Each structure stands twice: as C-alpha cells, then as structure tokens.
PDB file of C-alpha atoms in Angstrom:
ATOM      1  CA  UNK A   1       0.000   0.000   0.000  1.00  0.00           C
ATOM      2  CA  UNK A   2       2.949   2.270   0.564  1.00  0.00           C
ATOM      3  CA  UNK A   3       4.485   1.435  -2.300  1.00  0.00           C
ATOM      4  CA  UNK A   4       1.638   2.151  -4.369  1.00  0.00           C
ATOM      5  CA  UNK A   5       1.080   5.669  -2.676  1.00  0.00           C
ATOM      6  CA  UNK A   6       4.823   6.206  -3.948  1.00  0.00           C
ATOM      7  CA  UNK A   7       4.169   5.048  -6.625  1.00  0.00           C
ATOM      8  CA  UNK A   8       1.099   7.707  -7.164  1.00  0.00           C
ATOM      9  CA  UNK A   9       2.879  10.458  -6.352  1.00  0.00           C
ATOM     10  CA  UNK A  10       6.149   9.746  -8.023  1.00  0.00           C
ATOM     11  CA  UNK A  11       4.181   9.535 -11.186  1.00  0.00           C
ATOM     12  CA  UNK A  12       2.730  12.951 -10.690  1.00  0.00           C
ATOM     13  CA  UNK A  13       5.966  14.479  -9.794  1.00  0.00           C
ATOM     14  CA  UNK A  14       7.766  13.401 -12.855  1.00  0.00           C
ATOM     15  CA  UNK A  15       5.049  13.063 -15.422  1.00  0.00           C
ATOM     16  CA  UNK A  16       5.270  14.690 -18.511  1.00  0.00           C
ATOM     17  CA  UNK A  17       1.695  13.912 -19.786  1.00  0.00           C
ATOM     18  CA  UNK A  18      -0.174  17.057 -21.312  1.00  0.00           C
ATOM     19  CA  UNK A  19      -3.732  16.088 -19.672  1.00  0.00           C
ATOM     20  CA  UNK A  20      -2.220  15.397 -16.040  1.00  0.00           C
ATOM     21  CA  UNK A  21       0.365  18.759 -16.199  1.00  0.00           C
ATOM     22  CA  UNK A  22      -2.553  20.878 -17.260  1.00  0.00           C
ATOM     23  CA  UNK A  23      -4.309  19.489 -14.098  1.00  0.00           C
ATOM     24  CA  UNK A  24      -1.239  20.410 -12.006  1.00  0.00           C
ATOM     25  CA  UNK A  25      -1.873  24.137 -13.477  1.00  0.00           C
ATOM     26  CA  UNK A  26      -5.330  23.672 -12.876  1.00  0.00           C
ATOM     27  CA  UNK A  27      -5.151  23.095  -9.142  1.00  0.00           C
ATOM     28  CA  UNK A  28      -2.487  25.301  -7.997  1.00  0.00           C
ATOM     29  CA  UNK A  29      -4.133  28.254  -9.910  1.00  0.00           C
ATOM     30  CA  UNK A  30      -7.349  27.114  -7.200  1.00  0.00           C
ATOM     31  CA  UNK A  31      -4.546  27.384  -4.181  1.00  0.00           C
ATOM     32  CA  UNK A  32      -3.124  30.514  -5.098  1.00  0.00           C
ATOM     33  CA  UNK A  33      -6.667  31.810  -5.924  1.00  0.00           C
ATOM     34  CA  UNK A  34      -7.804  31.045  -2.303  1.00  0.00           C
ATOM     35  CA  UNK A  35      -3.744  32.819  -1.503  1.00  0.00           C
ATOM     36  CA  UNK A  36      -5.475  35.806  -3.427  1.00  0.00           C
ATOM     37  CA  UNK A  37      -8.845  35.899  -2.175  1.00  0.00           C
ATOM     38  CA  UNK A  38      -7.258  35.815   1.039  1.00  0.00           C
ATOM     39  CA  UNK A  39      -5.579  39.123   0.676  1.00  0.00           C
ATOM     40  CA  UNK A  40      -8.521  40.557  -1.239  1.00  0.00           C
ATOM     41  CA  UNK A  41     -10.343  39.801   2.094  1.00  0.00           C
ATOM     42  CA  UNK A  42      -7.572  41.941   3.536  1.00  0.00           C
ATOM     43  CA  UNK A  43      -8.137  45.079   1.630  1.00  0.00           C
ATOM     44  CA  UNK A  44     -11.712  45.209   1.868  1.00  0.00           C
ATOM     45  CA  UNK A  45     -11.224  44.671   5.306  1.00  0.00           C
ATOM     46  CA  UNK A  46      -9.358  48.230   5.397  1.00  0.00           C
ATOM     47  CA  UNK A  47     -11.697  49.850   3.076  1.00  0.00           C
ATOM     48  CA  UNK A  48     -14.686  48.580   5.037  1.00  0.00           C
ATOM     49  CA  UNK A  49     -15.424  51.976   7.084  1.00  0.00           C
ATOM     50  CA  UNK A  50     -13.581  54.865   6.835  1.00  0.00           C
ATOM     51  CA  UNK A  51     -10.432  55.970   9.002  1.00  0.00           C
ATOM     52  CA  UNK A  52      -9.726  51.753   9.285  1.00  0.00           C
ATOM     53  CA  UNK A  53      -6.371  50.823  11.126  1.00  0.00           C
ATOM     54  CA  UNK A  54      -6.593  47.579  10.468  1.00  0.00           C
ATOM     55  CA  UNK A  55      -3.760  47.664   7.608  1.00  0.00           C
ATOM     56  CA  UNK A  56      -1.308  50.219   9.007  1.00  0.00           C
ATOM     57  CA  UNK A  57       1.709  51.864   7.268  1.00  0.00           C
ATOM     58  CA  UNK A  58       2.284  49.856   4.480  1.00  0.00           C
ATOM     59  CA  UNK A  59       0.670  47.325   4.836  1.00  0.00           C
ATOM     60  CA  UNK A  60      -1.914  48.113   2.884  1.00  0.00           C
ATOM     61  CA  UNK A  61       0.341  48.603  -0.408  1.00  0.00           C
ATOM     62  CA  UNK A  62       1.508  44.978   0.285  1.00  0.00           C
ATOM     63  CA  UNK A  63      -1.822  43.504   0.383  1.00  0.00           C
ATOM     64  CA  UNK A  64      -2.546  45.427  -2.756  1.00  0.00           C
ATOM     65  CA  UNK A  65       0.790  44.475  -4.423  1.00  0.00           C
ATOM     66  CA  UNK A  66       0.719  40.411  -3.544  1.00  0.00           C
ATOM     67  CA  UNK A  67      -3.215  40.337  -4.354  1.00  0.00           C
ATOM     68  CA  UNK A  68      -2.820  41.868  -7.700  1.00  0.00           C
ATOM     69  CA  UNK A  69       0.381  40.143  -8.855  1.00  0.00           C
ATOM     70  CA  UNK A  70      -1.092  37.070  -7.960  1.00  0.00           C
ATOM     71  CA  UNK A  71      -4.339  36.951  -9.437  1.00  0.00           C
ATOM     72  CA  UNK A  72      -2.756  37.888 -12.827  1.00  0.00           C
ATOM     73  CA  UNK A  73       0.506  35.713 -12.777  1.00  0.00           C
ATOM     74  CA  UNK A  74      -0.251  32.851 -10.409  1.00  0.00           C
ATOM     75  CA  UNK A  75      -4.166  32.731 -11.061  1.00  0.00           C
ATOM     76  CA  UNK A  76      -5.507  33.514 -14.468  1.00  0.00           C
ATOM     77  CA  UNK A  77      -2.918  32.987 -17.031  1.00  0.00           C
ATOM     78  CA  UNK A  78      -1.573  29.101 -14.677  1.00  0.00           C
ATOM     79  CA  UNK A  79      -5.699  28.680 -14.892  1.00  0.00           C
ATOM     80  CA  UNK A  80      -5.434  28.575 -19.209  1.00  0.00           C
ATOM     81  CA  UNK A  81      -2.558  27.351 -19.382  1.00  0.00           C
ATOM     82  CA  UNK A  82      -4.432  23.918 -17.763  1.00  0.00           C
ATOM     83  CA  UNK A  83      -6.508  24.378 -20.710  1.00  0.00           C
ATOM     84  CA  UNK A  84      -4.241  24.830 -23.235  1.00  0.00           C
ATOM     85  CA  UNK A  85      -2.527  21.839 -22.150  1.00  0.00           C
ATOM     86  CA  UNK A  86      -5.417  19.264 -21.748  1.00  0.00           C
ATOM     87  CA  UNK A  87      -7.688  20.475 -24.490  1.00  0.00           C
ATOM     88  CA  UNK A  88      -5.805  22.125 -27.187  1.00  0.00           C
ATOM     89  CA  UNK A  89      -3.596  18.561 -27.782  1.00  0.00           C
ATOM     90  CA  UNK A  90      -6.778  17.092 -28.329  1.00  0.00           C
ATOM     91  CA  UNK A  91      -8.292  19.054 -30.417  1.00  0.00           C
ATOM     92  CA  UNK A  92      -6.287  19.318 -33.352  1.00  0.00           C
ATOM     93  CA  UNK A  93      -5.406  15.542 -32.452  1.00  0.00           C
ATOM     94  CA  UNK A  94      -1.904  15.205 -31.271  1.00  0.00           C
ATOM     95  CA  UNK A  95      -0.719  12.738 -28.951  1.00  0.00           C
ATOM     96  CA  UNK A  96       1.128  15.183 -26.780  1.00  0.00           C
ATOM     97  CA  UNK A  97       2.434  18.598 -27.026  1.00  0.00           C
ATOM     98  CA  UNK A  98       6.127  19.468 -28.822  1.00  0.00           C
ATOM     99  CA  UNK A  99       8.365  19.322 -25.922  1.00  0.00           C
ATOM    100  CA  UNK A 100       6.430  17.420 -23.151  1.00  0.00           C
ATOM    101  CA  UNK A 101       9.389  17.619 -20.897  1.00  0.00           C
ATOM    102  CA  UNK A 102       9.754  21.066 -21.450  1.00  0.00           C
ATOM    103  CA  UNK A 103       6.206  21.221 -20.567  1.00  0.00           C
ATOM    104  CA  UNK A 104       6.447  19.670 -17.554  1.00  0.00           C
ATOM    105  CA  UNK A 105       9.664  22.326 -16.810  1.00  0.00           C
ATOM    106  CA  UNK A 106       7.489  25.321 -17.312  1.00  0.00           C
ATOM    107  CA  UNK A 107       4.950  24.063 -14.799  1.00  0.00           C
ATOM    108  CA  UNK A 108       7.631  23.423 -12.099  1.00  0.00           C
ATOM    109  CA  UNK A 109       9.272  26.653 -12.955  1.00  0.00           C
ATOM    110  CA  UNK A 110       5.935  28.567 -12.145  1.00  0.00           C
ATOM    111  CA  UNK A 111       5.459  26.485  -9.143  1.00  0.00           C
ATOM    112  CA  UNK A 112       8.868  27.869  -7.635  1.00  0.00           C
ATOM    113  CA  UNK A 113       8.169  31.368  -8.745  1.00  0.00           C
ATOM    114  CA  UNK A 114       5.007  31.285  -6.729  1.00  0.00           C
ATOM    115  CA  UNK A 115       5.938  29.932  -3.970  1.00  0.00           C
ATOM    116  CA  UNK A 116       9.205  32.443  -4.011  1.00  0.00           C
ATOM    117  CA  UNK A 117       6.532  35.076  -4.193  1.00  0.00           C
ATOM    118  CA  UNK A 118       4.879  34.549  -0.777  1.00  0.00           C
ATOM    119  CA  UNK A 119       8.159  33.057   0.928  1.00  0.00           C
ATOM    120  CA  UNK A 120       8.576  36.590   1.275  1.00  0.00           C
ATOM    121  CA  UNK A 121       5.887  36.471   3.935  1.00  0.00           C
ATOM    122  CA  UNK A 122       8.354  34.610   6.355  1.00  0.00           C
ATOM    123  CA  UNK A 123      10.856  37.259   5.287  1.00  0.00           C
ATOM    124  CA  UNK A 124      11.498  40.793   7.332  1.00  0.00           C
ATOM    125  CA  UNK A 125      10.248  44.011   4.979  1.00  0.00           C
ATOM    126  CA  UNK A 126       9.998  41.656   1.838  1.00  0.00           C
ATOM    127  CA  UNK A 127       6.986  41.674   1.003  1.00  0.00           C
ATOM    128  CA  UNK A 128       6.240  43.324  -2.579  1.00  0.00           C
ATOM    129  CA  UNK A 129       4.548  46.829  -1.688  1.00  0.00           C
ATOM    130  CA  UNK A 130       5.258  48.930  -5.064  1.00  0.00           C
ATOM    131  CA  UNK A 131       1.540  48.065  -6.825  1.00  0.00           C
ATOM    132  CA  UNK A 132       1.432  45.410  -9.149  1.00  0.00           C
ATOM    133  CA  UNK A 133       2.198  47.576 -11.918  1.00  0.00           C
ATOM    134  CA  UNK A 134       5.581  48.457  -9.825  1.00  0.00           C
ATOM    135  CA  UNK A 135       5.635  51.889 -11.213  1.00  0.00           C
ATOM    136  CA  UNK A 136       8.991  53.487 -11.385  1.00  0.00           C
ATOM    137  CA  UNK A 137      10.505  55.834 -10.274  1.00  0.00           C
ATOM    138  CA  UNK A 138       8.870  54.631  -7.372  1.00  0.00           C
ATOM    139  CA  UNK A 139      10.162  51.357  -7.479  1.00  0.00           C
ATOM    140  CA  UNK A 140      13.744  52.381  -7.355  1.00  0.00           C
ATOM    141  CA  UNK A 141      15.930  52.044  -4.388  1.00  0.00           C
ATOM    142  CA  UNK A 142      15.622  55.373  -3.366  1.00  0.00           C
ATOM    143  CA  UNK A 143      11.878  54.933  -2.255  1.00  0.00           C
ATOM    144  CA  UNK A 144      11.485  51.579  -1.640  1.00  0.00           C
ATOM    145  CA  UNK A 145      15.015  50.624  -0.065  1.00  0.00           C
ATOM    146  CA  UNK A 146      13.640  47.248   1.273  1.00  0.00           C
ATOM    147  CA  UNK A 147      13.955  43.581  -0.393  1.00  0.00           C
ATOM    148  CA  UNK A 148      10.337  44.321  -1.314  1.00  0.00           C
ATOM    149  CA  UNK A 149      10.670  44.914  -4.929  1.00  0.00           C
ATOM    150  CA  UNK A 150      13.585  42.798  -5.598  1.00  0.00           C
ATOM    151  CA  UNK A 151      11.777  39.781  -4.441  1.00  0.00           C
ATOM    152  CA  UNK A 152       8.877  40.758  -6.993  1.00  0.00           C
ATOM    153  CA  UNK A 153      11.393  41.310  -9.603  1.00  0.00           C
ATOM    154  CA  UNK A 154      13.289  38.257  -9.389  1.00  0.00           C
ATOM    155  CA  UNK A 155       9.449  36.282  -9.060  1.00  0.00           C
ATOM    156  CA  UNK A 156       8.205  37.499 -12.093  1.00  0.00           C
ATOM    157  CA  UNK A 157      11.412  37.026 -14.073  1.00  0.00           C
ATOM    158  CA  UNK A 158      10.774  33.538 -13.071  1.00  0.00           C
ATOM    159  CA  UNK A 159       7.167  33.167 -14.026  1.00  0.00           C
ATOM    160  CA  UNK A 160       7.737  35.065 -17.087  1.00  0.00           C
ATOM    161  CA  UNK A 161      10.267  32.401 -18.002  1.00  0.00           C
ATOM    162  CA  UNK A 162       7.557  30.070 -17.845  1.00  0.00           C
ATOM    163  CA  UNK A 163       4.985  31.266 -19.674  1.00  0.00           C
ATOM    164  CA  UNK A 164       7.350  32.641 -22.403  1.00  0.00           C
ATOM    165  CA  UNK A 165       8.564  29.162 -23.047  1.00  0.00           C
ATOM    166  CA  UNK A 166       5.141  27.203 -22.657  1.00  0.00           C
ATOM    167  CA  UNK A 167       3.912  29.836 -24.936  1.00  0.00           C
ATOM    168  CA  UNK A 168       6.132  28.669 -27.866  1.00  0.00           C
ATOM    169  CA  UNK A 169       5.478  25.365 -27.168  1.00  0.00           C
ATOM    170  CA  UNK A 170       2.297  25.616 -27.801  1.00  0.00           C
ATOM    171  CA  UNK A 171       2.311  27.737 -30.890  1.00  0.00           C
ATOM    172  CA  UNK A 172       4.649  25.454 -32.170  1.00  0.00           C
ATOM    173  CA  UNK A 173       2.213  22.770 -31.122  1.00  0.00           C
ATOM    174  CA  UNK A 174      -0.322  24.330 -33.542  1.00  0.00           C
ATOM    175  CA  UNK A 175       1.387  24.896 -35.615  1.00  0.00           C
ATOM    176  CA  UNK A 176       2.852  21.433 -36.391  1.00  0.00           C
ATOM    177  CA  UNK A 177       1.233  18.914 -34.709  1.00  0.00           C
ATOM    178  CA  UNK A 178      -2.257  19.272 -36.062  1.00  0.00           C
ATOM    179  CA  UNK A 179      -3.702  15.718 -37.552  1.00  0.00           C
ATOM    180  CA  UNK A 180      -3.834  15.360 -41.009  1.00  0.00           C
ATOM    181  CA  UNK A 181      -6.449  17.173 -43.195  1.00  0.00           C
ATOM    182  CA  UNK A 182      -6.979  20.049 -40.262  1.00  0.00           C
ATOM    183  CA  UNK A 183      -6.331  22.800 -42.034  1.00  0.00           C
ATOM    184  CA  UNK A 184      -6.452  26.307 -39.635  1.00  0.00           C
ATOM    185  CA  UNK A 185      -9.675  27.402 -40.607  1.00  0.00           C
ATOM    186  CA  UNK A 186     -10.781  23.690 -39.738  1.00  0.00           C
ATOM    187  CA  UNK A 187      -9.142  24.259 -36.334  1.00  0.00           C
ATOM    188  CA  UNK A 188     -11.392  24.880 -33.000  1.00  0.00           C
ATOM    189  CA  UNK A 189     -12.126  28.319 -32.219  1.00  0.00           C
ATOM    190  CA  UNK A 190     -10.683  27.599 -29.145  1.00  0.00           C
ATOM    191  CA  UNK A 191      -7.400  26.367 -30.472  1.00  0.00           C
ATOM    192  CA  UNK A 192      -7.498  29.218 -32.454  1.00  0.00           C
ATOM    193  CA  UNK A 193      -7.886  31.353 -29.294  1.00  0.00           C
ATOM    194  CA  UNK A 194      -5.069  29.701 -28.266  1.00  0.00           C
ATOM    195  CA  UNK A 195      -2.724  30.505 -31.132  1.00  0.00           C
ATOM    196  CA  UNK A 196      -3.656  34.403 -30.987  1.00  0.00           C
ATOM    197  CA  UNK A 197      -2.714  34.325 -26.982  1.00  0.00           C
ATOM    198  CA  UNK A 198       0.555  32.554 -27.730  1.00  0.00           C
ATOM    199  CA  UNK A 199       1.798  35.172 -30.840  1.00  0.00           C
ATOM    200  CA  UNK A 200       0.398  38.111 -28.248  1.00  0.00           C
ATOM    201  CA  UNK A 201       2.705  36.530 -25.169  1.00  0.00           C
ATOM    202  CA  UNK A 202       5.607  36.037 -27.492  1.00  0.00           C
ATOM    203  CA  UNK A 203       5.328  39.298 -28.729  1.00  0.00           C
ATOM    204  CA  UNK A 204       4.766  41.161 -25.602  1.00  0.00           C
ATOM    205  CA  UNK A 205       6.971  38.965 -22.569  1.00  0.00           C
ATOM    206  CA  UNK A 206       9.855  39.679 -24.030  1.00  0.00           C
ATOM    207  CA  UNK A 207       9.276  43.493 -23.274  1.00  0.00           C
ATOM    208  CA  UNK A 208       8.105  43.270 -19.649  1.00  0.00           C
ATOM    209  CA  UNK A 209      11.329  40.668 -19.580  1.00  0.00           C
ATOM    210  CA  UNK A 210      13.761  43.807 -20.295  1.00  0.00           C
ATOM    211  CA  UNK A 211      11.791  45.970 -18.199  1.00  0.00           C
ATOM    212  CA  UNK A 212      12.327  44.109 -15.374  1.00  0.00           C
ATOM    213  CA  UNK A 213      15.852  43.454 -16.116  1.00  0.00           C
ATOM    214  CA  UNK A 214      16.326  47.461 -16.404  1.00  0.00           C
ATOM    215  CA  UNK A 215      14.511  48.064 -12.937  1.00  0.00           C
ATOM    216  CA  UNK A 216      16.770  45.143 -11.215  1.00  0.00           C
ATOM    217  CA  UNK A 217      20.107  46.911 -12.751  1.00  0.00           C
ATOM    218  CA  UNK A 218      18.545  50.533 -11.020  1.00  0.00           C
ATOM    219  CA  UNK A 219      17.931  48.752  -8.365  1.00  0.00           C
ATOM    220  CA  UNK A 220      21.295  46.604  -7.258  1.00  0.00           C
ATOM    221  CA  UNK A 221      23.771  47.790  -9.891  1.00  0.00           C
ATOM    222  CA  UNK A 222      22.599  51.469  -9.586  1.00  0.00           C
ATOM    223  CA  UNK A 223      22.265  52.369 -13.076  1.00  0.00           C
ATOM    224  CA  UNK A 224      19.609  55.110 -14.326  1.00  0.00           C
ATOM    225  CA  UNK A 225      17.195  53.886 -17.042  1.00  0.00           C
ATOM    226  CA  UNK A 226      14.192  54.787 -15.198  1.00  0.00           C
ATOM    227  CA  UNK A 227      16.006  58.016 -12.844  1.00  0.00           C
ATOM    228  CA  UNK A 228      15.667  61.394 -14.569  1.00  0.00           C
ATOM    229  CA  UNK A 229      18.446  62.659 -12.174  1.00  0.00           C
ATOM    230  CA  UNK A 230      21.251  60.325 -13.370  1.00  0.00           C
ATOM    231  CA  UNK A 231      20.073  61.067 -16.751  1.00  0.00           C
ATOM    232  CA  UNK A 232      17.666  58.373 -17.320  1.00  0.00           C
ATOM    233  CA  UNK A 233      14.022  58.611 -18.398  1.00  0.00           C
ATOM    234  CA  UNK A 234      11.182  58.319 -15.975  1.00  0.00           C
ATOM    235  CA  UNK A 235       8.150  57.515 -18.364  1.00  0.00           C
ATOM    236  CA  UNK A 236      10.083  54.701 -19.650  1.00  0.00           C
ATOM    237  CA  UNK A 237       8.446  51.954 -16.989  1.00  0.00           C
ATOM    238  CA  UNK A 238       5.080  52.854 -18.272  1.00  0.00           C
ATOM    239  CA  UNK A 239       5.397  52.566 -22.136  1.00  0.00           C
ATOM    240  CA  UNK A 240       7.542  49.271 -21.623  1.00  0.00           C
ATOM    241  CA  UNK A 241       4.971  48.160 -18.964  1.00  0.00           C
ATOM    242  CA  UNK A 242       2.070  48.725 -21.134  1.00  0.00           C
ATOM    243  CA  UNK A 243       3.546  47.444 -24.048  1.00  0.00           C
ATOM    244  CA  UNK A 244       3.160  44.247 -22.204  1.00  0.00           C
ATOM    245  CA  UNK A 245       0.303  45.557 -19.637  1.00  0.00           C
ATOM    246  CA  UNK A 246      -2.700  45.963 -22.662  1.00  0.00           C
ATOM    247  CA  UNK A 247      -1.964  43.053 -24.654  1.00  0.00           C
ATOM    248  CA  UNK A 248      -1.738  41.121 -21.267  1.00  0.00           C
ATOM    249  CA  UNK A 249      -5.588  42.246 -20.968  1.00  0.00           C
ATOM    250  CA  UNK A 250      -6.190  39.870 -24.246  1.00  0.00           C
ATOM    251  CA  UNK A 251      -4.030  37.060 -22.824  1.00  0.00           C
ATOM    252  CA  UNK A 252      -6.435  36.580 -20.457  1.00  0.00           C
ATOM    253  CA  UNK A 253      -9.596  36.837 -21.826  1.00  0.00           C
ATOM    254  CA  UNK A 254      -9.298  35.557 -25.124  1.00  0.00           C
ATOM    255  CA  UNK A 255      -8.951  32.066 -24.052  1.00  0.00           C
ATOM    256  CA  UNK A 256     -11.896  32.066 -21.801  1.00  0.00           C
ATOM    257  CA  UNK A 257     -13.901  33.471 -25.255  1.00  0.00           C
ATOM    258  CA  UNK A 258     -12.969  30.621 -27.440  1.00  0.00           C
ATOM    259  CA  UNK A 259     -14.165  28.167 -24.345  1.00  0.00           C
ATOM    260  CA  UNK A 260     -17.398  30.138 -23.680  1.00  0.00           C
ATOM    261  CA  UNK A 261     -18.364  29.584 -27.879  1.00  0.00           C
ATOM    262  CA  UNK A 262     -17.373  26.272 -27.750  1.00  0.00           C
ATOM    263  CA  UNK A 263     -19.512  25.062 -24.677  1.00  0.00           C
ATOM    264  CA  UNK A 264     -22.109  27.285 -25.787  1.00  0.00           C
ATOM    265  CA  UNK A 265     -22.271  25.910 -29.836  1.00  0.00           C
ATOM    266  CA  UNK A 266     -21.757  21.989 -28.036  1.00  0.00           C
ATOM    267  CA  UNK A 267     -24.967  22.537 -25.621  1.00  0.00           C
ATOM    268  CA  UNK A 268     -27.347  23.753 -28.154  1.00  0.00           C
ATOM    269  CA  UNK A 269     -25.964  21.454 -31.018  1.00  0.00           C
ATOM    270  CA  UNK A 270     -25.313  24.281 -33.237  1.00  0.00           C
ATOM    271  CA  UNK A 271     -22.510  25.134 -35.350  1.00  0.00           C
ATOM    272  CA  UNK A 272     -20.312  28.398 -34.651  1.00  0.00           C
ATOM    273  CA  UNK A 273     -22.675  30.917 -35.971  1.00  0.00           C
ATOM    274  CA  UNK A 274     -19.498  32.758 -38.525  1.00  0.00           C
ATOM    275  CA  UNK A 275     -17.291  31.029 -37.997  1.00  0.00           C
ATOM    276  CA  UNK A 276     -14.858  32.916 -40.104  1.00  0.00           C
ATOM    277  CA  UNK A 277     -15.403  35.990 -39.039  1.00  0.00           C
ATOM    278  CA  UNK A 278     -15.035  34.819 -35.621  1.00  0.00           C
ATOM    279  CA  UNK A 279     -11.334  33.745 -36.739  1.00  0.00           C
ATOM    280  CA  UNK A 280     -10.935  37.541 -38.515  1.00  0.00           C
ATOM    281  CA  UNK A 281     -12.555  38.698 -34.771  1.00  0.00           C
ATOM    282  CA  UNK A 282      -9.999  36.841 -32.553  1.00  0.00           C
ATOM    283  CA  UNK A 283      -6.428  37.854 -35.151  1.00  0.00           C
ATOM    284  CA  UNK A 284      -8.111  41.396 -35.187  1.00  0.00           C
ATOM    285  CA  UNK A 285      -8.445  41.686 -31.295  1.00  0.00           C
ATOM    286  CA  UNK A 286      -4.878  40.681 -31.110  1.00  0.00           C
ATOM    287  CA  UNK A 287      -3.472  43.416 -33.474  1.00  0.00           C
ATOM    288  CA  UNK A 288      -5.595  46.055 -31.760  1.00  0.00           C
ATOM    289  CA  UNK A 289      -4.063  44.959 -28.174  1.00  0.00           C
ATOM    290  CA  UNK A 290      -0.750  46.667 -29.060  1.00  0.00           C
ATOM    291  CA  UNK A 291      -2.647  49.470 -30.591  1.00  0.00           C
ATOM    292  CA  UNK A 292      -4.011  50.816 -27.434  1.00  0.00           C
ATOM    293  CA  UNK A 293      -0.432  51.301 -26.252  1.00  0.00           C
ATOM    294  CA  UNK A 294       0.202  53.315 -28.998  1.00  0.00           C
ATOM    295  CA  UNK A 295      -2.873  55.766 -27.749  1.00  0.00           C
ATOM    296  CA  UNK A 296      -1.293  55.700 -24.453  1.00  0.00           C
ATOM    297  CA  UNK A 297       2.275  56.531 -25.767  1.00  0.00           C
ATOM    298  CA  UNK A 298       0.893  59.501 -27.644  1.00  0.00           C
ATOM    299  CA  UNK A 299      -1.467  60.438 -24.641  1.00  0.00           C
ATOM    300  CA  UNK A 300       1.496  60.516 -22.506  1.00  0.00           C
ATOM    301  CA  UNK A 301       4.795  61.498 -24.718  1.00  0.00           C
ATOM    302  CA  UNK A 302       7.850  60.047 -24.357  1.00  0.00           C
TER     303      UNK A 302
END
C-alpha cells in the first residue's frame, strides 16, 4: 500500500503527460486563488469603514501588491494554461504537445516562482509593496530601499520564463502537430484562441522581460534607465509596462472566449454561428491589443 502511494505520487511528480500537467496548473491556480482571495479579504477589510487601522503603514500597499500580482501571474494565465494543455492537444489531435518535458519544466518553474513570491511572507520588509504595476521611479531604491521589490522582480522574471517558453510550445504545437487534413480554418475556435494568446505573449513577454531586467540593474547595480536625475528617463516603466500591460488584458480573456463559444455551440448542437469571421474577430483583437499602447504613448509622450 505504501508502495503504491509512492508510486502515485512519483508519477505525478515526474510526469510529462499534457492532460495530467494541465491538471497540475489547474489546481495550484485554485490554491493561489484562495492565496489571493485571502488578501482581497484583507483590503476590503481596510476599506470597510472609513479611518480603518486595520492595515497600518504599508501594509496596505503589500496587500494590494501580492493580491494583484497574484491573481494575474499565479491565477488567471496558470488557470489557461491547464486548458491549453489538456484540451488544445486534443483538439487538433496530437498525442502530446512538442516538448512534453519542457512542458512539464514550465509548470515546475511557475510552481517555484510562486511559492518564491509569498516566501517573502516569512521574510522581514519583503513583502512586494510597489503596486502590481511596480511603477517606477517609485520602485527604485531610493523609495522603496527594502527587499520588497527585488523579491517581486526576481518572481516574475521567473514566471515570465515560464509562460514565455510554454507559450512557444504551444504555438509550435499548432502549428505542427495538427492531424492530417486540419487545415487552420478547420481548427477549433478555441485552439485558435489559443494561437492568438501565444503570438500576443511572445510578442509582448519579451518586453516586460527587459523591463524588469532594467529596474533590477537601477535597483542593485545602480544604473539610471528609469532616474531622470542620473540622466535616465522616468516615463520609460510605463510605455515598456504597457507594451506588455494591454496586450496582457487579451491574454487573459481571449482564451476564456474561445471556451465560452465552444460550450455554448456543443450545448445547443449548433454550429459556430461565422465562424470565419469569428477567426478575422480573434487575429483582429490581437493586433488592436498593441494598438491601445500606442494611444497611451501619444497620450502621454515620451
């Protein structure tokens, strides 16, 4: 009996199976969702009745920061990625993804950079408290002196990492792996759905990848990207931030779309009412992402 419980869990530890790694994503995006209703709980708590003191100081920013970075990072986009990896496979009728190790790497990869995330609750002053958004020049040393923001630097290098290199494995999925005679406009809207989101993360993690990178060499090396004062330019965190931060709106939402047609078309036994135009819908929601940075770039000026 112990031997079979080893068994069980060895198999889950080291499996590299598309349908049982997109349950792994699938049920630690519930845990950290219960992480992040937890400190969503928190802040209403403080915003309850006015003049609270229940979150003193900055306390409150912390709560704010670890709720929000969570629910994007370690909530929504971990909660499709268990859909892209046990339905997309089987829709276009491969056996398993590209690269299942690889797969199973990018799920154990965003597993350490959540839990590095919130080991900063066991930690003295580092606990994230610059906004999820981590505005500089805010961010920089100089106002937040603490571990806070490295910590959420160095986390969401890490999960960026991950969903970077799931992302092109399954574009490259889709792209290749697709059973014979499934042509892409004979491809599930939801597959489809799932293409768009992978060419938008491609496209738009590398950015928040060098933002991050700038911010950490501000930060420890003492450089001045983001620092008007060492010669540097402070508007620079938001257009790199929002070249990533609108199409990141579209990463998660588009996925949930294709699902919602799908179940929809399967419970009333009905085809996808234009289907074709749906596909021209989805590829031109995906262009127009990076276009609203463009209206905020001029809004703002660089």
């Amino acid at each position: 009996m112990q031997a079979s419980k080893k068994s069980f869990l060895v198999e889950w530890l080291t499996t590299v199976d598309h349908k049982k790694i997109g349950i792994l994503y699938f049920f630690s995006a519930i845990f950290f969702l219960f992480v992040a209703g937890l400190e969503a709980l928190l802040i209403r708590t403080q915003l309850i009745v006015p003049n609270n003191d229940f979150l003193v100081g900055m306390a409150f920013n912390k709560a704010f920061t670890m709720h929000g970075t969570t629910m994007v990072f370690l909530v929504v986009m971990p909660l499709n990625a268990s859909f892209f990896n046990f339905i997309m496979p089987l829709q276009i009728g491969a056996r398993d993804v590209a690269f299942p190790r690889l797969n199973a790497f990018t799920y154990w990869v965003f597993l350490f950079g959540g839990i590095f995330l919130h080991a900063s609750f066991l930690i003295p002053n580092a606990v994230p408290d610059g906004g999820w958004f981590g505005y500089a020049n805010l961010s920089l040393k100089d106002y937040l002196p603490t571990l806070s923001m490295d910590v959420w630097l160095f986390s969401l290098q890490i999960l960026g990492l991950s969903t970077l290199v799931a992302s092109f494995n399954f574009f490259i999925t889709i792209l290749n792996m697709r059973a014979k005679g499934m042509s892409y406009f004979k491809m599930p809207l939801f597959t489809w759905t799932t293409l768009i989101t992978q060419l938008l993360i491609i496209m738009s993690f590398p950015v928040i990848t060098i933002a991050l990178a700038l911010l950490m060499f501000d930060r420890i090396f003492g450089t001045s990207f983001y620092s008007s004062e060492g010669g540097g330019n402070v508007v620079l965190w938001q257009h790199l931030f929002w070249i990533f931060g609108h199409p990141e709106v579209y990463i998660l939402v588009l996925p949930p779309m294709g699902a919602v047609s799908e179940i929809l078309a399967t419970q009333s036994r009905k085809n996808i009412f234009g289907y074709p135009l749906m596909i021209i819908s989805v590829c031109a929601i995906g262009f127009l992402g990076f276009s609203v940075w463009a209206h905020h770039m001029f809004s703002v000026g660089m």
